Coordinates of C-alpha atoms in Angstrom, one line a residue:
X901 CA -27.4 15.4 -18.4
X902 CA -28.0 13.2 -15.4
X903 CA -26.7 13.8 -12.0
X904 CA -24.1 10.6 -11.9
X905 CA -23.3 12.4 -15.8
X906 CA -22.3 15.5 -14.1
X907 CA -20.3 14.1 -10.8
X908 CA -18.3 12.0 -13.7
X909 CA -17.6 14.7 -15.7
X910 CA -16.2 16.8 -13.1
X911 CA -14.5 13.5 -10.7
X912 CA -13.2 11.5 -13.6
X913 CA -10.7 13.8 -15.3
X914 CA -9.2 15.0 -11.5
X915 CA -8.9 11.6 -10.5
X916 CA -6.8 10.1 -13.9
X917 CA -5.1 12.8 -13.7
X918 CA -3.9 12.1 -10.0
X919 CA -3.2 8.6 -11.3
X920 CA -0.9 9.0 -13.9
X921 CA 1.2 11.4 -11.9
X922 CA 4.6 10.6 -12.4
X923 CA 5.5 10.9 -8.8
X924 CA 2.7 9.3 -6.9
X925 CA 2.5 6.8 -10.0
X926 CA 6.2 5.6 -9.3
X927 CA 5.6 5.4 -5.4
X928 CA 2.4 2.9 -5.7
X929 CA 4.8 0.8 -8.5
X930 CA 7.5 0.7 -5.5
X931 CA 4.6 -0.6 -2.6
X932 CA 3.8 -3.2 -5.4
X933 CA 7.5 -4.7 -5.8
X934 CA 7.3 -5.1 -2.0
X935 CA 4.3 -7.2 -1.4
X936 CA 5.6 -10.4 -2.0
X937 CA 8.4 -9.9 0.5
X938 CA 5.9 -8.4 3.3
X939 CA 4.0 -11.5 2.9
X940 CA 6.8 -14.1 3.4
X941 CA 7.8 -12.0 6.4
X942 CA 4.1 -12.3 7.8
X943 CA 3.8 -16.1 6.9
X944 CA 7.2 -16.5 9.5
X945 CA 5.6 -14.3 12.0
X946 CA 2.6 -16.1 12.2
X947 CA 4.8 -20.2 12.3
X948 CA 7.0 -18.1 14.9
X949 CA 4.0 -16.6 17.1
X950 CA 2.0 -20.4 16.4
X951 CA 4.4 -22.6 16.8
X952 CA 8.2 -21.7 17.3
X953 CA 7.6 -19.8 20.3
X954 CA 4.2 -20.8 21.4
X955 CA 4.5 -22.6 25.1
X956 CA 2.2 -25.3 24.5
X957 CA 3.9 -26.9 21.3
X958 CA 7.3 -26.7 22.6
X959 CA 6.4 -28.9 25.7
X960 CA 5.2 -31.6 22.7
X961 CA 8.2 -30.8 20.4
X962 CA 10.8 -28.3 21.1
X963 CA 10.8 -25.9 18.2
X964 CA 12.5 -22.8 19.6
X965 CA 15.6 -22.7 18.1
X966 CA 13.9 -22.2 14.9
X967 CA 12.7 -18.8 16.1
X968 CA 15.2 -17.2 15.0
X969 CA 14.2 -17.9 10.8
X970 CA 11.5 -15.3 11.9
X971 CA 14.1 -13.1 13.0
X972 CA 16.0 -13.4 9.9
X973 CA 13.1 -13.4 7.7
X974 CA 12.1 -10.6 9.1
X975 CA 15.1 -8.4 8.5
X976 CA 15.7 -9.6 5.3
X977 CA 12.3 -8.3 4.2
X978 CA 10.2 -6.0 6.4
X979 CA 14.0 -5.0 7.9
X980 CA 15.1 -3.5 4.4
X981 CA 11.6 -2.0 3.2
X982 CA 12.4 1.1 2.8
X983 CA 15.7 1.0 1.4
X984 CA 14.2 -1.7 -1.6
X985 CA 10.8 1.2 -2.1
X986 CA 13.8 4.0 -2.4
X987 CA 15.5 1.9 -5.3
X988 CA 12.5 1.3 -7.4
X989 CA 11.1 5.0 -6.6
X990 CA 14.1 6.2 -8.2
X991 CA 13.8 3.8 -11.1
X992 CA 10.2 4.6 -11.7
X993 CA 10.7 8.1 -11.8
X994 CA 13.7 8.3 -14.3
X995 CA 12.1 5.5 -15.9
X996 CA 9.1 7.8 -16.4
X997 CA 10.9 10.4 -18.0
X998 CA 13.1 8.6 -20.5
X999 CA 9.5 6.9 -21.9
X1000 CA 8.5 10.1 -22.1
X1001 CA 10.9 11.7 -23.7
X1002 CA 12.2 13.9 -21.3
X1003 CA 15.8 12.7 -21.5
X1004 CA 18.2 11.0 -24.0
X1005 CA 18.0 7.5 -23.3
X1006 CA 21.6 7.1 -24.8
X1007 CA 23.1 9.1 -22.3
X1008 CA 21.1 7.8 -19.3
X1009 CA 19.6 4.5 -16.8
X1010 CA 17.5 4.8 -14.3
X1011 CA 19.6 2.1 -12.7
X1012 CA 21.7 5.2 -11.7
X1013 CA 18.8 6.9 -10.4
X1014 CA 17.9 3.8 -8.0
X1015 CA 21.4 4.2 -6.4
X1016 CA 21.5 7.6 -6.0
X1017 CA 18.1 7.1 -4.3
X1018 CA 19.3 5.1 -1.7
X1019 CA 22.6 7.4 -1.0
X1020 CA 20.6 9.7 -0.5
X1021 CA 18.8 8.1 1.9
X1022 CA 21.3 6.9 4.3
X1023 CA 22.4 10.8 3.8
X1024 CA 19.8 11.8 5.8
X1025 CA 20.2 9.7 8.4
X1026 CA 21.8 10.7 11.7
X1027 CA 25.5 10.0 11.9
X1028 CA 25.2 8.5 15.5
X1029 CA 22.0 6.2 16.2
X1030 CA 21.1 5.3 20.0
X1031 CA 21.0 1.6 20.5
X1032 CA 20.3 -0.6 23.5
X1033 CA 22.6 -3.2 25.2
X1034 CA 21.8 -6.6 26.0
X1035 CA 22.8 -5.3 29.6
X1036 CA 19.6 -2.9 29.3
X1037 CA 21.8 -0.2 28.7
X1038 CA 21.8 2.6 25.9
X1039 CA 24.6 3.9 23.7
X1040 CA 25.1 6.0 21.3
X1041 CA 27.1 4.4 18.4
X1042 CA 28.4 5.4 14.8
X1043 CA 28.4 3.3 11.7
X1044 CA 25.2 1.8 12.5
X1045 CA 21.7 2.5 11.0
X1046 CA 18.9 2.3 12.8
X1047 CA 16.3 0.0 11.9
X1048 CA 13.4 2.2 12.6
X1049 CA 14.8 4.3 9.4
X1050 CA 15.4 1.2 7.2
X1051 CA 12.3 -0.7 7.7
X1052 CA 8.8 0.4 7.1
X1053 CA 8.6 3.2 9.7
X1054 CA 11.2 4.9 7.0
X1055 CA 9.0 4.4 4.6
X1056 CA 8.4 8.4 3.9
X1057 CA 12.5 9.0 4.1
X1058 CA 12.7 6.8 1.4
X1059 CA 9.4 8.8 -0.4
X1060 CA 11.8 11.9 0.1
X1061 CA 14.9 10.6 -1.0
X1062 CA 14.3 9.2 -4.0
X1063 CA 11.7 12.3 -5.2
X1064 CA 14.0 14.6 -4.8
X1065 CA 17.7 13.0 -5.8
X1066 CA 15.6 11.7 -9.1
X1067 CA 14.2 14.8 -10.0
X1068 CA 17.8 16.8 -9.4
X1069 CA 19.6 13.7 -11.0
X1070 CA 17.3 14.0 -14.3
X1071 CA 17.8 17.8 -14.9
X1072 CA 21.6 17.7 -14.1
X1073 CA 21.9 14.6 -17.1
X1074 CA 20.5 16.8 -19.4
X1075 CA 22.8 19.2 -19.4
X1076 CA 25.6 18.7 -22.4
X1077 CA 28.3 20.3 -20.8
X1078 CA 28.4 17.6 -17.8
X1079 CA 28.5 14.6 -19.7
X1080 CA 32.1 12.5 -20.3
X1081 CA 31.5 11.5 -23.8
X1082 CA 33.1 8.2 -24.4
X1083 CA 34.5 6.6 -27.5
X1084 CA 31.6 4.5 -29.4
X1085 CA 33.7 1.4 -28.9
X1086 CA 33.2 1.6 -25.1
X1087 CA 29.9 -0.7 -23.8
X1088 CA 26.9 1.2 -23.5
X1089 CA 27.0 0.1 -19.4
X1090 CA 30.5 1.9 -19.1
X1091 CA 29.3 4.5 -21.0
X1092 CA 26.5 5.7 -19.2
X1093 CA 28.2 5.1 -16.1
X1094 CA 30.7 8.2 -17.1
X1095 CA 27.5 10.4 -18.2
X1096 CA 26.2 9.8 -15.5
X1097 CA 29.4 10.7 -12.8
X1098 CA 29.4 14.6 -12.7
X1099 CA 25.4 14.8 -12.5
X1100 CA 25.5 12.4 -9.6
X1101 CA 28.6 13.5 -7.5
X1102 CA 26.9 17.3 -8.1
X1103 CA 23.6 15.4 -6.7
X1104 CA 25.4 14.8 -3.1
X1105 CA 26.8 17.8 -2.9
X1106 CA 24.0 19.7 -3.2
X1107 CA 21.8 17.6 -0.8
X1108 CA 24.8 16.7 1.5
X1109 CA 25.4 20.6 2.8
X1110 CA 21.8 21.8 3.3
X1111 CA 21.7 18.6 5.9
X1112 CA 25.0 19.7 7.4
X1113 CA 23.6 22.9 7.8
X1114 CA 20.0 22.0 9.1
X1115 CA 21.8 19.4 11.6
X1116 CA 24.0 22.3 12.5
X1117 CA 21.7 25.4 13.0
X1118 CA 19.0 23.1 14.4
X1119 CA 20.2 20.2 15.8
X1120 CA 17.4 18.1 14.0
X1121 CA 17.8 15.3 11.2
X1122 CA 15.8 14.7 7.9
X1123 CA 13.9 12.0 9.5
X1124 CA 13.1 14.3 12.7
X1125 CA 11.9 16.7 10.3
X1126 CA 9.6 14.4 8.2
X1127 CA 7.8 12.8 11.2
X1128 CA 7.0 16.4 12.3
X1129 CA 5.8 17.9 9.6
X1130 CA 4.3 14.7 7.1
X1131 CA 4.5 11.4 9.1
X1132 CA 2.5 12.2 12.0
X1133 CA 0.2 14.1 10.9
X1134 CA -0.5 11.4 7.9
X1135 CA -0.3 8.3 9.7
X1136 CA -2.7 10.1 12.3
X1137 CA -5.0 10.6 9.9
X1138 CA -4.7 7.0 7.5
X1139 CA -4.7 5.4 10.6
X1140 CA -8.1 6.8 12.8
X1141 CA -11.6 5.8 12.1
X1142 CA -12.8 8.4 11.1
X1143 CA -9.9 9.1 8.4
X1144 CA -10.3 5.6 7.6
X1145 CA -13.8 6.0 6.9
X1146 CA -14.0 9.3 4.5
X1147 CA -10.8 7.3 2.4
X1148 CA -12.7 4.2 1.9
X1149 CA -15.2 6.3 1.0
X1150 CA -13.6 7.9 -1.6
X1151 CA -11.8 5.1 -2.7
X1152 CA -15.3 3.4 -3.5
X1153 CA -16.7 6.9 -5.1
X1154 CA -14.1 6.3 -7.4
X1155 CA -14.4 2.8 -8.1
X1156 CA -18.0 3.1 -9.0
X1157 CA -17.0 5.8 -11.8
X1158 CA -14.4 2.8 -13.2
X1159 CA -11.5 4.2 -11.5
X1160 CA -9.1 2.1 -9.1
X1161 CA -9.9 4.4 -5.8
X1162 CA -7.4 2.2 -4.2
X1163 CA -4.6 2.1 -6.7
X1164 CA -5.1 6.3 -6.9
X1165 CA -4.8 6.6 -3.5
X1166 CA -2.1 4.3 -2.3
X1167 CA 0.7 6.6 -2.2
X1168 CA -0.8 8.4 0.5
X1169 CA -2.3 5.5 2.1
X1170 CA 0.3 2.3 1.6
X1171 CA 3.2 3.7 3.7
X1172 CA 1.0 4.0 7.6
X1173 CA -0.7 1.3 6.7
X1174 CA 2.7 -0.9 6.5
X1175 CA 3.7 0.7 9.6
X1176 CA 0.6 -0.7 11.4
X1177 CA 0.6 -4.0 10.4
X1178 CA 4.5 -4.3 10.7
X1179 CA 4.1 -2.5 14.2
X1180 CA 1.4 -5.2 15.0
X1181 CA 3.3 -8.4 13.7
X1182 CA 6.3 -7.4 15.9
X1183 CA 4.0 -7.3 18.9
X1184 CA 2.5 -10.5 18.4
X1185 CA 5.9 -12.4 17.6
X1186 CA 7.0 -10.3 20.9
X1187 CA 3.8 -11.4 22.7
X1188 CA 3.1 -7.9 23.6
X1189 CA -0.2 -6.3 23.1
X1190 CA -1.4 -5.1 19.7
X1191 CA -1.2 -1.6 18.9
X1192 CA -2.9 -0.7 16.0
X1193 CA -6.5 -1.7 14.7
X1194 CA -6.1 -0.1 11.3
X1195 CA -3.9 -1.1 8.4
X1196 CA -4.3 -3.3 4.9
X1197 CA -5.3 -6.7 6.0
X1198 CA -8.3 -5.0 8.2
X1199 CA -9.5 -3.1 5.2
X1200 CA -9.6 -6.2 3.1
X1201 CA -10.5 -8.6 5.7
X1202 CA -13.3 -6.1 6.4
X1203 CA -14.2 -3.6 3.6
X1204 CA -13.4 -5.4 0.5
X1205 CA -15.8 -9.1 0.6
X1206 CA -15.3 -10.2 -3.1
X1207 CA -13.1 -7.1 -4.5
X1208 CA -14.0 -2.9 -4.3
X1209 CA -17.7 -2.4 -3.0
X1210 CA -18.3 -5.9 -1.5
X1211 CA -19.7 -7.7 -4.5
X1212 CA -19.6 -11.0 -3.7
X1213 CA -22.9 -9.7 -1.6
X1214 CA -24.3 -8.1 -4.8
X1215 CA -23.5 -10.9 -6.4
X1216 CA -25.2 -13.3 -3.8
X1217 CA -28.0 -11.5 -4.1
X1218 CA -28.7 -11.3 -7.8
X1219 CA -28.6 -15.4 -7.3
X1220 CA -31.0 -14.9 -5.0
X1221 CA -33.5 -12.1 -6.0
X1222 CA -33.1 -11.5 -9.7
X1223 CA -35.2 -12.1 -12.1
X1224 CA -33.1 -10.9 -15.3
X1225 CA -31.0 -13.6 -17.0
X1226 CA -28.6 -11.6 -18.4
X1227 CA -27.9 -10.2 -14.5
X1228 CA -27.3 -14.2 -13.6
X1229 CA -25.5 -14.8 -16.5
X1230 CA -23.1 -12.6 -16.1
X1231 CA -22.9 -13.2 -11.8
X1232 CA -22.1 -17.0 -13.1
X1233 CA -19.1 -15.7 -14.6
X1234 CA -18.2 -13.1 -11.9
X1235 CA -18.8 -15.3 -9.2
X1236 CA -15.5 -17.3 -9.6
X1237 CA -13.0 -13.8 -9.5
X1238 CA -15.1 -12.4 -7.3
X1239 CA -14.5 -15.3 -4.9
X1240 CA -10.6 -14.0 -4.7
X1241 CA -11.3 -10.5 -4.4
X1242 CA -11.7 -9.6 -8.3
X1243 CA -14.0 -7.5 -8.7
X1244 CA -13.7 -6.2 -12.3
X1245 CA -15.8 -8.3 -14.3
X1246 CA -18.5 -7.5 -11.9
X1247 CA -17.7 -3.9 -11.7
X1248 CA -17.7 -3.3 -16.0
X1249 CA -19.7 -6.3 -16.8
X1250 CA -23.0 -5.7 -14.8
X1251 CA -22.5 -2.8 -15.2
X1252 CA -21.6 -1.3 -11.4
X1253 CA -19.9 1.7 -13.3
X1254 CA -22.5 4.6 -14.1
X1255 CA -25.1 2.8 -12.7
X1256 CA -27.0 4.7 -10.7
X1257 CA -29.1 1.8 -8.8
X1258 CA -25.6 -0.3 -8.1
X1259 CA -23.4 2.6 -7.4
X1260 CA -25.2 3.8 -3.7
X1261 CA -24.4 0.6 -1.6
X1262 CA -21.3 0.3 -3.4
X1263 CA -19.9 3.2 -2.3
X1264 CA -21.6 2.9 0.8
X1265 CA -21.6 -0.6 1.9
X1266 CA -18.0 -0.8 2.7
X1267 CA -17.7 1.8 4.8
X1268 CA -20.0 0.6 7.1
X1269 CA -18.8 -2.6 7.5
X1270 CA -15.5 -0.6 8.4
X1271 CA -17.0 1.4 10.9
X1272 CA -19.0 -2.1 12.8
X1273 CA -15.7 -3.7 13.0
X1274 CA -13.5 -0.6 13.9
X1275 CA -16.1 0.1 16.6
X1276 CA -16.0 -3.6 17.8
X1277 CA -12.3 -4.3 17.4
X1278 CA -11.8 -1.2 19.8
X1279 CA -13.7 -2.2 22.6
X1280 CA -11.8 -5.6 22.3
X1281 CA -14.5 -8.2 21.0
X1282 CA -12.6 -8.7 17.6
X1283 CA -9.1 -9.6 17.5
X1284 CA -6.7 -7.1 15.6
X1285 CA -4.5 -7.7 12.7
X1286 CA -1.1 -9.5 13.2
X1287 CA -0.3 -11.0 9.5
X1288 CA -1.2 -9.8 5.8
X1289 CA -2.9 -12.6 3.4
X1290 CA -2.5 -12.4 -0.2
X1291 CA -5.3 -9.4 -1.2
X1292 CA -6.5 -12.8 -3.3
X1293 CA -7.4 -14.8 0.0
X1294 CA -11.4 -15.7 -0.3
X1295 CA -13.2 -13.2 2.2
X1296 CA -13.2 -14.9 6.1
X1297 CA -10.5 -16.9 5.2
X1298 CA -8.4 -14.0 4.3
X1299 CA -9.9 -12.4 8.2
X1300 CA -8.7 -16.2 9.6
X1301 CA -5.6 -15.7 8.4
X1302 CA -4.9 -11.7 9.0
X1303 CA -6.2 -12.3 13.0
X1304 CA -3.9 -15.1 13.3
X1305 CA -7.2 -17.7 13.8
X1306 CA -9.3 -15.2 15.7
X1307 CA -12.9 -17.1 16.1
X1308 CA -15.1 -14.0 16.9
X1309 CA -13.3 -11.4 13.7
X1310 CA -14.1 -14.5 11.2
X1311 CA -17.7 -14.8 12.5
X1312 CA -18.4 -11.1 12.3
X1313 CA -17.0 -11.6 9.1
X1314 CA -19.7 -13.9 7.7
X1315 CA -22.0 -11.9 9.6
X1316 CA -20.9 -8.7 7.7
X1317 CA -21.7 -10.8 4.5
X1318 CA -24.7 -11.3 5.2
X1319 CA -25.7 -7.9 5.9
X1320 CA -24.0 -6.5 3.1
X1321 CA -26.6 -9.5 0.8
X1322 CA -29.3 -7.7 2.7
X1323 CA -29.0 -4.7 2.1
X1324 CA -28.3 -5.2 -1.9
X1325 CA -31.0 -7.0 -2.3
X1326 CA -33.3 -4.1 -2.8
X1327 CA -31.4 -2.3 -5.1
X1328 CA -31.0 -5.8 -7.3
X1329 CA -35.0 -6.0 -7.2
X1330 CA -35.0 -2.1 -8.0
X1331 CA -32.8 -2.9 -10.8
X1332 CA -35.0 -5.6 -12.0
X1333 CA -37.9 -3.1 -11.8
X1334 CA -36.3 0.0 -14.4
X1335 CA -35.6 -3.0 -16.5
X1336 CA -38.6 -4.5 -17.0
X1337 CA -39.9 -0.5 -17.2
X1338 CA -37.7 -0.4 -20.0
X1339 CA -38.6 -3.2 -21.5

């Protein structure tokens, strides 16, 4: 048995087990529903930032009464994040375990659990939330909740929330004895709404007291407790170079043994990385400096040129080197996808999988075009990240478009493309070497 024979037998069975884990497998389905509303909140960022606030347009045409569509835009999308990813956790989850089998069906919808995820969740919020006054002033205020705690900074309350009040929710429906049977004349909707009344009310009660209690004793809230202890500690890792570096590394490890190391690992990785970039649009629609270098749109601006493992170099350089037909043949096909960050038919058609030539640089490649452009974005010669693209923007266009039109990040761009050609091309003549061995 080969080496790459031995790392997948022991890697690949870990990882598919990590990824169809019902809890981390309903959090990544949650991110997913989201991205469609993160990126109409960026596109309004970026027409507030360029042109509804921008100085020099409005002296041509005054545009800045329409900054406040941003402003709406805004909370009607990245405003509510984390109150939309508790929902769909708690759908996923008891959606989960009816396909499974785990409960009746009959008796149960995982609509209910998508409520209860989101009581839950303004349960453990503070009952009085500090605001500030248009005088400059601060007050502390009831009835209101925080923003912070709805938006993608509450991302992990949310996580919390809907975990736990599904999981509780489930086992409680199961149990006969709490059910209100109803006549089989009454609609299945009605009907399931009464099975499902004692299970929930029992639900908040028994996460309603313990956060009395903490609140009491301690004087802390849920979300006090979760920054402390899992927030902080994650987003300080997610978000740093050198955590950046030894995920994307792993992510690519993965992908080069046909798992999506991306997909497994975006419940850990999805909810900082919103954070940033949300952090980082704010500021630039404020005008205020950037704060944070790392989130989504930098690693696929950066470390994903043509899909997992940069292959739109690999492919590049099989045009360009190769001298197998069946390698060109199937770059010819690969090349369009590629072009918008697919990188499957590459990845299984080449094959990059197993291969043991292919899989080095592609596991390698993009984490050092990470580390270049983490190293020059922090001493301030690349721009940072104010907007996320759609992950199927064409490489330099999708760094154009994530910088807000920075000149010197979509150079380095096309300079990082070129590197990452150079340095594939000797595996692809390597490649073309065993081949011809073989032959």
């Amino acid at each position: 048995m080969s080496l790459t024979d031995k790392i997948s037998a022991k890697l690949v069975p870990v990882a598919a087990k990590l990824n169809g884990q019902r809890h981390l497998t309903a959090i990544r389905d949650s991110f997913i529903v989201t991205m469609p509303l993160i990126m109409a909140a960026s596109v309004f960022i970026l027409l507030n930032a360029l042109l509804f606030s921008n100085a020099a347009v409005n002296k041509i045409i005054d545009l800045s009464k329409l900054a406040d569509l941003a402003t709406m835009t805004n909370n009607a999308t990245l405003g509510i994040l984390a109150i939309l990813v508790a929902y769909n956790i708690g759908i996923n989850l008891a959606t989960w375990y009816e396909a499974n089998g785990n409960i009746n069906s009959k008796a149960f919808t995982p609509n209910h659990a998508g409520g209860l995820s989101v009581c839950l969740m303004f349960l453990m919020m503070p009952i009085q939330t500090t605001v500030t006054l248009t005088s400059g002033k601060t007050a502390a205020v009831t009835g209101i909740y925080s923003q912070d705690l709805t938006s993608s900074s509450g991302l992990f309350l949310a996580m919390f929330a809907g975990i736990l009040g599904t999981e509780i929710f489930v086992r409680l429906s199961k149990v006969e004895k709490l059910r209100i049977k109803m006549p089989d004349s009454v609609p299945p909707a009605v009907a399931s709404t009464f099975n499902s009344l004692i299970p929930e009310v029992l639900v908040i009660i028994m996460v309603a007291i313990p956060i009395y209690l903490i609140k009491a004793f301690t004087g802390m809230s849920i979300p006090d407790i979760i920054t402390i202890v899992i927030q902080t500690p994650l987003k300080g890792l997610v978000l740093s170079g050198v955590g950046m570096i030894v995920i994307q590394f792993i992510s690519d490890t993965l992908w080069v043994f046909g798992l999506h190391g991306s997909s497994i690992l975006s419940p850990i990785t999805v909810a900082p990385q919103l954070e940033s970039i949300q952090e980082n649009m704010q500021a630039f629609a404020a005008h205020k400096t950037i704060p944070n270098i790392v989130n989504a749109p930098f690693l696929g601006s950066y470390g994903m040129l043509g899909g997992g493992g940069c292959v739109l170099a690999l492919l590049i350089a099989i045009f360009l080197v190769s001298k197998r037909k069946e390698q060109k043949d199937i770059a010819k096909l690969a090349i369009g996808p590629s072009l918008f960050n697919i990188a499957e038919p590459v990845m299984f058609g080449l094959p990059v999988v197993m291969n043991p030539i292919f899989m080095i640089p592609t596991a390698i490649i993009p984490s050092i075009n990470l580390s270049l452009a983490y190293m020059l974005t922090k001493i301030g010669i690349l721009g940072k990240m104010v907007a996320i693209s759609p992950w199927i923007t064409p490489p330099v266009l999708q760094t154009w478009i994530s910088t807000a039109g920075n000149i010197p990040a979509t150079v380095f761009t096309i300079l990082l493309l070129i590197m990452d050609i150079l340095i594939y091309i000797p595996f692809v003549i390597a490649s073309n070497k065993v081949n011809q061995s073989e032959d």
